[in-house]
Tab-separated table of C-alpha atoms and ligand atoms in Angstrom:
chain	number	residue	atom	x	y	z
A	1	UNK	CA	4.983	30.138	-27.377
A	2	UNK	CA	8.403	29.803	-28.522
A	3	UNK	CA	9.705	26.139	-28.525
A	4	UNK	CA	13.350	27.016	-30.119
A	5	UNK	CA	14.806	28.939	-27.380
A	6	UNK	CA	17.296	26.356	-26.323
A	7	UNK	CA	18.471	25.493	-30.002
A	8	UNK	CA	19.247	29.208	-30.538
A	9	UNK	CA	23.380	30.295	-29.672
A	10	UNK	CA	23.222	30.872	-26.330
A	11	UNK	CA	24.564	34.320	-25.243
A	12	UNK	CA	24.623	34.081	-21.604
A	13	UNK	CA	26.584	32.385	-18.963
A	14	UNK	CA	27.684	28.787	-17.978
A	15	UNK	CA	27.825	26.492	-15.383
A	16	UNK	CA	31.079	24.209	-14.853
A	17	UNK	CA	29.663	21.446	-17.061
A	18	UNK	CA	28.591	23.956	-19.758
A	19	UNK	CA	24.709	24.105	-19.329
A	20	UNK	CA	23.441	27.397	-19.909
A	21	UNK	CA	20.945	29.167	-17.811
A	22	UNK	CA	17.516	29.488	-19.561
A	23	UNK	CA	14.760	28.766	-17.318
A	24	UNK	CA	14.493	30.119	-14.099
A	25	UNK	CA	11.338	28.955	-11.888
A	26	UNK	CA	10.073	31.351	-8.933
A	27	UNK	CA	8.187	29.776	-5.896
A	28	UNK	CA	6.022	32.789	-5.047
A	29	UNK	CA	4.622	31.504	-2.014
A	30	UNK	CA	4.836	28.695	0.335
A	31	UNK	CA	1.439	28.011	1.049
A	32	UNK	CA	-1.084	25.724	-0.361
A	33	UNK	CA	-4.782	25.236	-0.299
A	34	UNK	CA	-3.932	21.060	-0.930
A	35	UNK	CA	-1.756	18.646	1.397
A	36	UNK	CA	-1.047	16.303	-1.172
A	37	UNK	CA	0.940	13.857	0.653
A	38	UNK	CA	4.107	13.319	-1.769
A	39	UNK	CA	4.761	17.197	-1.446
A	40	UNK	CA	2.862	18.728	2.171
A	41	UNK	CA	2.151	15.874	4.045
A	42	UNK	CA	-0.684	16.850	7.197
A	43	UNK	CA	1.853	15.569	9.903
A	44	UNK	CA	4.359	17.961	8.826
A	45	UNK	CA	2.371	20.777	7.233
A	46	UNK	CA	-0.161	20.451	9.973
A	47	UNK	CA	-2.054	23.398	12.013
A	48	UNK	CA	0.778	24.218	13.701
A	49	UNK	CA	3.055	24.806	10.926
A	50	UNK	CA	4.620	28.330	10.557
A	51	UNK	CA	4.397	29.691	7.225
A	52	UNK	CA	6.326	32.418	6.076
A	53	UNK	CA	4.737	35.845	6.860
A	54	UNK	CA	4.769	38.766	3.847
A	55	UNK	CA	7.952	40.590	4.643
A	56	UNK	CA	9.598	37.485	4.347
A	57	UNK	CA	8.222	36.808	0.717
A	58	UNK	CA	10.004	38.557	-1.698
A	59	UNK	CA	8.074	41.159	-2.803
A	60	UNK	CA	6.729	41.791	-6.901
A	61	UNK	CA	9.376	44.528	-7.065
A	62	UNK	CA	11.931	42.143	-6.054
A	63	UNK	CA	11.245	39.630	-7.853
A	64	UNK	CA	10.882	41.655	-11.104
A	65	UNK	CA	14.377	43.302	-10.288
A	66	UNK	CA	15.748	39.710	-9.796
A	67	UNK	CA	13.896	38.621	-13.052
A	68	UNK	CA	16.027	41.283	-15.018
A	69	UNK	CA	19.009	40.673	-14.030
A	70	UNK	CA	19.090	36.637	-14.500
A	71	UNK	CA	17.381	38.104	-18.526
A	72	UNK	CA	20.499	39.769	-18.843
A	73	UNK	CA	22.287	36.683	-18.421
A	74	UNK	CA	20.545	34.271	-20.222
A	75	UNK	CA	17.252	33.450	-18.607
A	76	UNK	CA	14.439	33.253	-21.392
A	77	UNK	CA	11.830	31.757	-19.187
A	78	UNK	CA	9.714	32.076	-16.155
A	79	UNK	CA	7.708	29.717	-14.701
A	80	UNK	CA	6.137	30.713	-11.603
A	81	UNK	CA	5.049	27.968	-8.691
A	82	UNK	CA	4.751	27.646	-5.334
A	83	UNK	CA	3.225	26.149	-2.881
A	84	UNK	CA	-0.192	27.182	-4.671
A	85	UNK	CA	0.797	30.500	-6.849
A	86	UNK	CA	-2.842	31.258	-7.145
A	87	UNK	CA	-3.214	31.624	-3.444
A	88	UNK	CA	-0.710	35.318	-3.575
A	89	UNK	CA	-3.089	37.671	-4.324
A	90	UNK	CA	-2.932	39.994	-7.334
A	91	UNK	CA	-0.011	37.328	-9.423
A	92	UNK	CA	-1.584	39.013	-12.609
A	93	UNK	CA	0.582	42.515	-11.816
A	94	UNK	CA	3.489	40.157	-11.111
A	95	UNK	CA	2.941	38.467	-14.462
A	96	UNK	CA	2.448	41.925	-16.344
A	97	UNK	CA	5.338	43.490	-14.896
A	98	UNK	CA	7.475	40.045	-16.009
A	99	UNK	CA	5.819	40.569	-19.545
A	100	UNK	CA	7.575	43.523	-19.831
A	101	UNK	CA	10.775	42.106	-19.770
A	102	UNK	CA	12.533	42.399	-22.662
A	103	UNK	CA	14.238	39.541	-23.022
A	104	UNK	CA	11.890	37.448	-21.508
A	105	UNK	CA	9.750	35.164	-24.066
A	106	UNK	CA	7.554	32.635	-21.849
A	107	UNK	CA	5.580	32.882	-18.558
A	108	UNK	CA	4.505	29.669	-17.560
A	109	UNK	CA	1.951	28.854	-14.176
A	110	UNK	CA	2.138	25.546	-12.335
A	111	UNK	CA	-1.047	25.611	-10.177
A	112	UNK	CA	-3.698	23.269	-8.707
A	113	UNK	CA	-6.333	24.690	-10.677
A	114	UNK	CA	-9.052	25.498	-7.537
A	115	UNK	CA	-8.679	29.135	-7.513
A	116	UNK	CA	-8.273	29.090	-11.249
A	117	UNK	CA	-11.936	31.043	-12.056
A	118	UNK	CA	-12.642	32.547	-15.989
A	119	UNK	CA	-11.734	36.311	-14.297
A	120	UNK	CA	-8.862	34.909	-12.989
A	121	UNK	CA	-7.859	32.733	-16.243
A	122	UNK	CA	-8.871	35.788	-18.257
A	123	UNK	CA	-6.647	38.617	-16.220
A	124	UNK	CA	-3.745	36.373	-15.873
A	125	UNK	CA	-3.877	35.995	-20.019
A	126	UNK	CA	-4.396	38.874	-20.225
A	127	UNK	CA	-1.425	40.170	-18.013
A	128	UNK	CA	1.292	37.917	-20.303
A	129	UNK	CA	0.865	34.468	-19.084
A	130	UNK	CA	1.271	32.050	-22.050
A	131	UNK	CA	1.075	28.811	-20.365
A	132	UNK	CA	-0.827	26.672	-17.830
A	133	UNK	CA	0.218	23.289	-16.090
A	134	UNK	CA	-2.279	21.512	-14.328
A	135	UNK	CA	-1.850	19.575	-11.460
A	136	UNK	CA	-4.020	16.563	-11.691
A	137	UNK	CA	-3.205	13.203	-9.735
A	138	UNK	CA	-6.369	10.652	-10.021
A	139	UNK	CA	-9.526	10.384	-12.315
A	140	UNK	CA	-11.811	9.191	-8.957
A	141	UNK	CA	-12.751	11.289	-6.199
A	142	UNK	CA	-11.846	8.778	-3.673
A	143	UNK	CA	-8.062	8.143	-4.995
A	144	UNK	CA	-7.841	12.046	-5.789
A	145	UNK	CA	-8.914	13.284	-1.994
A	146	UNK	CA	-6.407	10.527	-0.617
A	147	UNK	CA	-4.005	12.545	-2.538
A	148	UNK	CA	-5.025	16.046	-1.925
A	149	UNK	CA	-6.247	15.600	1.312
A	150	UNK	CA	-8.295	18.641	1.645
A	151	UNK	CA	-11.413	17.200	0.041
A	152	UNK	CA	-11.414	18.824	-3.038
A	153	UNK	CA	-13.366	16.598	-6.188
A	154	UNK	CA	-11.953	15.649	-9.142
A	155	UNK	CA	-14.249	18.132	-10.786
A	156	UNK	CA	-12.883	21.060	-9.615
A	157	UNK	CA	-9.581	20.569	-11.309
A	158	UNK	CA	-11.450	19.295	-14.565
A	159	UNK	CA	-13.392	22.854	-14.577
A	160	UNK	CA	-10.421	24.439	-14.023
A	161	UNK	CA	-8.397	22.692	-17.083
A	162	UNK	CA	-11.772	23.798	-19.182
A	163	UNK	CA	-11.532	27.532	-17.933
A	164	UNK	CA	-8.007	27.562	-18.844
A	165	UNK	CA	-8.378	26.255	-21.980
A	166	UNK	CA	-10.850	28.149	-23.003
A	167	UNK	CA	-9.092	31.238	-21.920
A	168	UNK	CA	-6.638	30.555	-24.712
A	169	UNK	CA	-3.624	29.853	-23.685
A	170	UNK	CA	-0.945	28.708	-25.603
A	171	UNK	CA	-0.832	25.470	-24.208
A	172	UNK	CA	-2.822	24.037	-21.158
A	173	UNK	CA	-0.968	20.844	-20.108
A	174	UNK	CA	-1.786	18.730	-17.588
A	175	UNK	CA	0.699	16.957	-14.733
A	176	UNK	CA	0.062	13.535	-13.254
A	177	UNK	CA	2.848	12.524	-10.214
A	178	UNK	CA	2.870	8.531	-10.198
A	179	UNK	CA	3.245	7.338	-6.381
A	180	UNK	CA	3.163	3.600	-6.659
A	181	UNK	CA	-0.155	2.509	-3.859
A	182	UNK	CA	-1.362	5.942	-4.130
A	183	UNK	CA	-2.489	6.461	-7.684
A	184	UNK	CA	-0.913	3.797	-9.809
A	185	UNK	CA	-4.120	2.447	-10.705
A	186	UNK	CA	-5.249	5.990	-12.003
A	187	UNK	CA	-2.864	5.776	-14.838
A	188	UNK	CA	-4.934	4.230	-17.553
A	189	UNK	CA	-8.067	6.361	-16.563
A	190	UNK	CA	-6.281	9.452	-16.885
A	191	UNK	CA	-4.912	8.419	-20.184
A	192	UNK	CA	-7.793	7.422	-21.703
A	193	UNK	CA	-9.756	10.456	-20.425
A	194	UNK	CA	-7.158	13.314	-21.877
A	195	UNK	CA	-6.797	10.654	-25.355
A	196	UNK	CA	-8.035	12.944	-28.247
A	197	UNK	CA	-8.702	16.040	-25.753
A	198	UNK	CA	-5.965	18.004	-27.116
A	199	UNK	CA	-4.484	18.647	-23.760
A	200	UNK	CA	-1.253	16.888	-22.949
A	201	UNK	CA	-0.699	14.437	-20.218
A	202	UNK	CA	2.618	14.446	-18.298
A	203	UNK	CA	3.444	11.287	-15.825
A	204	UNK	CA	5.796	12.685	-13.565
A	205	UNK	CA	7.624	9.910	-11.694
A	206	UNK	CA	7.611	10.555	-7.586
A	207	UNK	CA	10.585	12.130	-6.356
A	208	UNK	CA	12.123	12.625	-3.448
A	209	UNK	CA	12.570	16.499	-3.155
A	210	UNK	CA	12.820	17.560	0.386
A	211	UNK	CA	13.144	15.405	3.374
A	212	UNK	CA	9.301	15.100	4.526
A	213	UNK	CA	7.339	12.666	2.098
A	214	UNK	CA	9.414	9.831	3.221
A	215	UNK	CA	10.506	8.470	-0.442
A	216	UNK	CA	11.316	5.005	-1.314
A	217	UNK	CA	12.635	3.787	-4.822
A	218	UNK	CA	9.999	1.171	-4.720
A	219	UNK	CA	7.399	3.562	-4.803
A	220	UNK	CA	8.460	5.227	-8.053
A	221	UNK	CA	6.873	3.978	-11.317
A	222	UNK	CA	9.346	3.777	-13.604
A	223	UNK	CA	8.732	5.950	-17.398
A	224	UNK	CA	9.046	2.043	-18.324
A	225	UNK	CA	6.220	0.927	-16.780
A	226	UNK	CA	3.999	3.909	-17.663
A	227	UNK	CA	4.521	3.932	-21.183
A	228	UNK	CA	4.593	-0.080	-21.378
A	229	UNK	CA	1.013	-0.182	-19.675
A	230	UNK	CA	-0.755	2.782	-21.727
A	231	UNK	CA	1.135	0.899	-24.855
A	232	UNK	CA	-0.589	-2.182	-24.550
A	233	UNK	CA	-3.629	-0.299	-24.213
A	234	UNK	CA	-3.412	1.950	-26.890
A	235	UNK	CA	-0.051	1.653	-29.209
A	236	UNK	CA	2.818	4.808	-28.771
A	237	UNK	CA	5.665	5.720	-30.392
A	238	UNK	CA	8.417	8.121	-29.047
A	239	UNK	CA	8.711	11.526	-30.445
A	240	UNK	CA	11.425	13.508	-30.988
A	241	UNK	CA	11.925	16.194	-28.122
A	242	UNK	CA	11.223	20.009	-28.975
A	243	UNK	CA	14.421	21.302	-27.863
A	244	UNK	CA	17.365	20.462	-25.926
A	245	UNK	CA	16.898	20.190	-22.264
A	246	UNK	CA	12.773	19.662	-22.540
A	247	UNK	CA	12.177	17.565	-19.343
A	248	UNK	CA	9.637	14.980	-20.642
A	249	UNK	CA	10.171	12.344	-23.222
A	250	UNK	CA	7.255	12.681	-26.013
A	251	UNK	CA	5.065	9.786	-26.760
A	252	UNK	CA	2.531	10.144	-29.306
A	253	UNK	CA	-0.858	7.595	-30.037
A	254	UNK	CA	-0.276	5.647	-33.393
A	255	UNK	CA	-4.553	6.068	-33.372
A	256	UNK	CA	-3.837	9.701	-33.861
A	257	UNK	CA	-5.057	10.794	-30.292
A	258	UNK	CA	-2.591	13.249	-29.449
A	259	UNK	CA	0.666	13.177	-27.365
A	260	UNK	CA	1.769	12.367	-23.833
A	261	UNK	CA	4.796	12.895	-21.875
A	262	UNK	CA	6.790	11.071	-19.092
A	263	UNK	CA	9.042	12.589	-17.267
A	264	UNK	CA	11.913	10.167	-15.893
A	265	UNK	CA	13.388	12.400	-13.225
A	266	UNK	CA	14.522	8.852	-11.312
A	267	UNK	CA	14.878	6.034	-13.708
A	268	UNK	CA	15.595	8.363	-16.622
A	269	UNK	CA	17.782	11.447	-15.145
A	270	UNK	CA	18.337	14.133	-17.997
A	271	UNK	CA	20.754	16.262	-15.357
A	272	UNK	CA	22.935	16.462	-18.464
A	273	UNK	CA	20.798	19.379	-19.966
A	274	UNK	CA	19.491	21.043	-16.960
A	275	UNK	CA	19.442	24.809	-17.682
A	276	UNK	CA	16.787	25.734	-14.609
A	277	UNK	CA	17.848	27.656	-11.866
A	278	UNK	CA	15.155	28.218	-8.896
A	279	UNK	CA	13.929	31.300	-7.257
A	280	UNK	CA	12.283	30.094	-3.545
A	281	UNK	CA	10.025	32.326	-2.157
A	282	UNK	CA	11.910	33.922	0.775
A	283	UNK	CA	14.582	34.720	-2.628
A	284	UNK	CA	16.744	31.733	-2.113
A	285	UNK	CA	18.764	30.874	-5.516
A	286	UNK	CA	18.704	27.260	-5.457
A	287	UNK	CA	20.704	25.688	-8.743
A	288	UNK	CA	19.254	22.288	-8.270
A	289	UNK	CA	16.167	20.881	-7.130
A	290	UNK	CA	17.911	18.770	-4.834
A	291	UNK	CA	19.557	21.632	-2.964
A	292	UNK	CA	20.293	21.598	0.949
A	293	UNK	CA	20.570	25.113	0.582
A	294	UNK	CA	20.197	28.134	-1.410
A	295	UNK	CA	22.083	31.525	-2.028
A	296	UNK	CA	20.453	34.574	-0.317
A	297	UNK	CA	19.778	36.941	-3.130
A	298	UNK	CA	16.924	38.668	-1.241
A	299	UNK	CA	19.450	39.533	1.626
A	300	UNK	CA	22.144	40.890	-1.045
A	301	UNK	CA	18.947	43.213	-2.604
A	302	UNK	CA	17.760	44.352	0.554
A	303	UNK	CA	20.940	45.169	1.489
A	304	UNK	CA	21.328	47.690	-1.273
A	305	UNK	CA	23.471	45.839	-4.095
A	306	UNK	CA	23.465	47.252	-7.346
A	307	UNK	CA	22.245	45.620	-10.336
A	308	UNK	CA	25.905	44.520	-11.415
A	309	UNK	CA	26.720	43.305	-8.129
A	310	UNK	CA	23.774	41.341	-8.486
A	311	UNK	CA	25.032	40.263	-11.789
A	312	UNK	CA	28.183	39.044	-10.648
A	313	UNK	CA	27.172	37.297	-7.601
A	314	UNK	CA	24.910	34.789	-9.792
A	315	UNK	CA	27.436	34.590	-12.503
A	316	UNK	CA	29.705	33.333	-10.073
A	317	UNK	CA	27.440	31.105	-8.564
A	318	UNK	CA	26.459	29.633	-11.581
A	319	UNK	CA	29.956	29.381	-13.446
A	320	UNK	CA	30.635	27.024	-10.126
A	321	UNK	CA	27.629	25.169	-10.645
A	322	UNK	CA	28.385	21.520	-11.292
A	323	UNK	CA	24.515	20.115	-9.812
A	324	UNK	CA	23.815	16.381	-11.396
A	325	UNK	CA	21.877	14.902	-8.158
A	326	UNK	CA	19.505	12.582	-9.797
A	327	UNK	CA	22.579	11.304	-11.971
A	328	UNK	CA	24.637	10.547	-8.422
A	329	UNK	CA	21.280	9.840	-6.457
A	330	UNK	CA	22.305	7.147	-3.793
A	331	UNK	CA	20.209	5.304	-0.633
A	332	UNK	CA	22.376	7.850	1.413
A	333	UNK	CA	21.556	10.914	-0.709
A	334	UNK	CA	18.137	9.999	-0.723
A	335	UNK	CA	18.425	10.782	2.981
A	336	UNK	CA	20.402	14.388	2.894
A	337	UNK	CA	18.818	17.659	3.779
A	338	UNK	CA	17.053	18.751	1.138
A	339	UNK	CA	14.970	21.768	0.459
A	340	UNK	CA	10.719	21.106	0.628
A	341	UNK	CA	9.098	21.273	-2.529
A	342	UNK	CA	6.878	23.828	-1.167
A	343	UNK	CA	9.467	26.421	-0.979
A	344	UNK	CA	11.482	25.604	-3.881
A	345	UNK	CA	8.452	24.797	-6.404
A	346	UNK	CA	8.477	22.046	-8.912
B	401	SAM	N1	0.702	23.812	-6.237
B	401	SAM	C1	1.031	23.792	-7.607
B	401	SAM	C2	0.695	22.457	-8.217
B	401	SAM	O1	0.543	21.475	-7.498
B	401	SAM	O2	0.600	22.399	-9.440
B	401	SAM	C3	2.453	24.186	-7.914
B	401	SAM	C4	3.533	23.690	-7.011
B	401	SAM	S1	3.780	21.940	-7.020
B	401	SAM	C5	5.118	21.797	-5.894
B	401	SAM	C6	4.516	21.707	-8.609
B	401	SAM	C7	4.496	20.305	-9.164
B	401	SAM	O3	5.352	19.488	-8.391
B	401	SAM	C8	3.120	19.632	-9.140
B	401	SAM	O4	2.822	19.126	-10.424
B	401	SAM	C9	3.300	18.521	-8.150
B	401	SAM	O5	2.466	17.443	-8.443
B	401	SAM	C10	4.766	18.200	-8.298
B	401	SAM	N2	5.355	17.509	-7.160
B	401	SAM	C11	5.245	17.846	-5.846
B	401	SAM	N3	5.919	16.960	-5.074
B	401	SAM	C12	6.463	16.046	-5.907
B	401	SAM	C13	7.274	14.892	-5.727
B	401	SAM	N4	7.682	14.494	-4.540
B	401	SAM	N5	7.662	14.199	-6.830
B	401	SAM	C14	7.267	14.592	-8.070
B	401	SAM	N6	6.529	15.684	-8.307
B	401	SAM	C15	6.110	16.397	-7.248
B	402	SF4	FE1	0.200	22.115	-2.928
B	402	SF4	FE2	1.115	21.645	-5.335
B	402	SF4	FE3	2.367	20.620	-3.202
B	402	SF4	FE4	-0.012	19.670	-3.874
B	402	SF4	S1	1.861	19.552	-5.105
B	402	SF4	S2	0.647	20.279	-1.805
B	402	SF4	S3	-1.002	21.451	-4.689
B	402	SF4	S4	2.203	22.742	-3.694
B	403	SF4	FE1	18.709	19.682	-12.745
B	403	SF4	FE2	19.312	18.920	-10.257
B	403	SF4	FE3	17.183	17.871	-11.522
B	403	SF4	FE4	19.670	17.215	-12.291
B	403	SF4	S1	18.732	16.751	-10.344
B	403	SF4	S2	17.948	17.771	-13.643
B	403	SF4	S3	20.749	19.171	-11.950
B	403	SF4	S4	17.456	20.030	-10.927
């Protein structure tokens, strides 16, 4: 894994507040074996929801094309999300055939875990992949399945942290969103199980991406109060970030247990160093999270544009970039069209 990407000179273009682009993060599906009700909530993601069909996906070759292009101007590294990535069948060619970038130096996975089997760990490793996030919102089945709302035990995600770890990734990480009266009160459990386990834990504070999970401030748990209540349980100190633009602040036991991470999206906006562009999967480029809408790059391929018209059209787009929502975030903004999490990833 290479951790120093963002503290090398940056070659490639700029946005109008002079953040580079270096990470770009493709939603390869919109589906999702979960309903977790921050992110796909059943009343809106219900049996009668339309999902996108294939043709409107972009396809591998697409996205690889795309994948080049955004190298050439500065993008270092992928992480690929969804909806459930695990749920598009055969990611591990997508994965290869993104390995084989040139200029690309990380392939991350944010996924669920359920589908994540040892073949499935093993070919995706195999293919390139040097890094696993998983999702993981509750130590008890009962708070867990409120969250998930499929049914699925807390188990299943635990085996598939174990199968990912030992596959041998670089890093297996694992991401906790904090909805204050969902799973506040798994906090401390999930703390104390991951304490000494190696893998990190990342509190991610509830946001309000997309207009159906009905956000409130006063459901957020603030980095504060996460940190303050696993302090007084077991002392932390801050740690000094990796590199520029990492999104979590580093905490690290004083009992030598290992490291956590928070990261402060809300109370603790780091808009300032954002150097992520998104990918959705029907091929929108979205330049913030927080995006009403995207630019069409899978229109502008199908249509036939070369590689340097491709080029240009997200240089421009990016050179006029000037995206700080969670800096500006306002009771009004809150309530702005936004994109769904599920098509944008996270
Ligand atoms: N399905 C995969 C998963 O859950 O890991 C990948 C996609 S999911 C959209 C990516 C990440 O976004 C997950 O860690 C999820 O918990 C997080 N997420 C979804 N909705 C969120 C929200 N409203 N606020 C904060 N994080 C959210
Ligand atoms: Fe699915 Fe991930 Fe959203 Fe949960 S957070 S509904 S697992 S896409
Ligand atoms: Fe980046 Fe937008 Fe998030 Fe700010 S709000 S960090 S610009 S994605």
């Amino acid at each position: 894994m290479n951790t120093t990407i963002h503290t090398e000179q940056h070659a490639g273009i700029t946005d109008g507040l002079n953040r580079p682009i270096h990470d770009l993060r493709i939603s390869v599906t919109d589906r999702c074996n979960f309903r977790c009700v921050y992110c796909m909530p059943k009343e809106k993601f219900g049996k009668g929801y339309q999902f996108l069909s294939r043709n409107e996906l972009l396809s591998f070759e697409e996205i690889v094309r795309i994948v080049k292009v955004f190298s050439e101007l500065g993008v270092r590294k992928i992480r690929l999300t969804g909806g459930e990535p695990l749920v598009r069948s055969e990611l591990e060619k997508l994965v290869e055939q993104i390995a084989g970038i040139e200029k690309i130096e990380d392939i991350s996975l944010t996924t669920n875990a359920v589908l994540l089997n040892q073949k499935r760990a093993g070919s995706l490793r195999d293919a390139g992949l040097n890094r696993v996030n998983i999702s993981l919102d509750a130590m008890d089945d009962e708070t867990f399945m409120a969250v998930n709302d499929v049914g699925v035990p807390v188990q299943k995600v635990l085996d598939g942290i174990s199968t990912a770890t030992a596959a041998g990734f670089d890093s297996v990480k694992v991401n906790m969103v904090v909805k204050r009266g969902l799973n506040e009160h798994s906090i401390l459990p999930m703390a104390e199980y991951f304490h000494g386990s190696g893998q990190i834990l990342r509190f991610i504070e509830f946001m309000d991406v997309g207009n159906t999970n009905s956000w409130k401030n006063s459901e957020v748990v603030t980095a504060a109060e996460i940190a303050g209540l696993i302090h007084a349980q077991r002392p932390i100190e801050k740690v000094a970030p990796n590199y520029r633009g990492e999104v979590a602040n580093r905490w690290r036991y004083l009992d030598g247990g290992g490291e956590i991470g928070i990261i402060a999206s809300v109370s603790e906006p780091f808009c300032g160093d954002c150097s992520r562009a998104r990918l959705s999967a029907v091929g929108k480029l979205y330049t913030c999270l927080f995006a009403a809408d995207g630019h069409d790059l899978m229109r502008l391929v199908r249509d036939g544009v070369s590689d340097t018209e491709l080029s240009d059209k997200i240089t421009a787009l990016w050179s006029g970039r000037r995206d700080r929502y969670s800096e500006t975030r306002t009771t009004e903004s809150v309530l702005r069209p936004k994109v769904e999490m599920s098509h944008i990833g996270g």
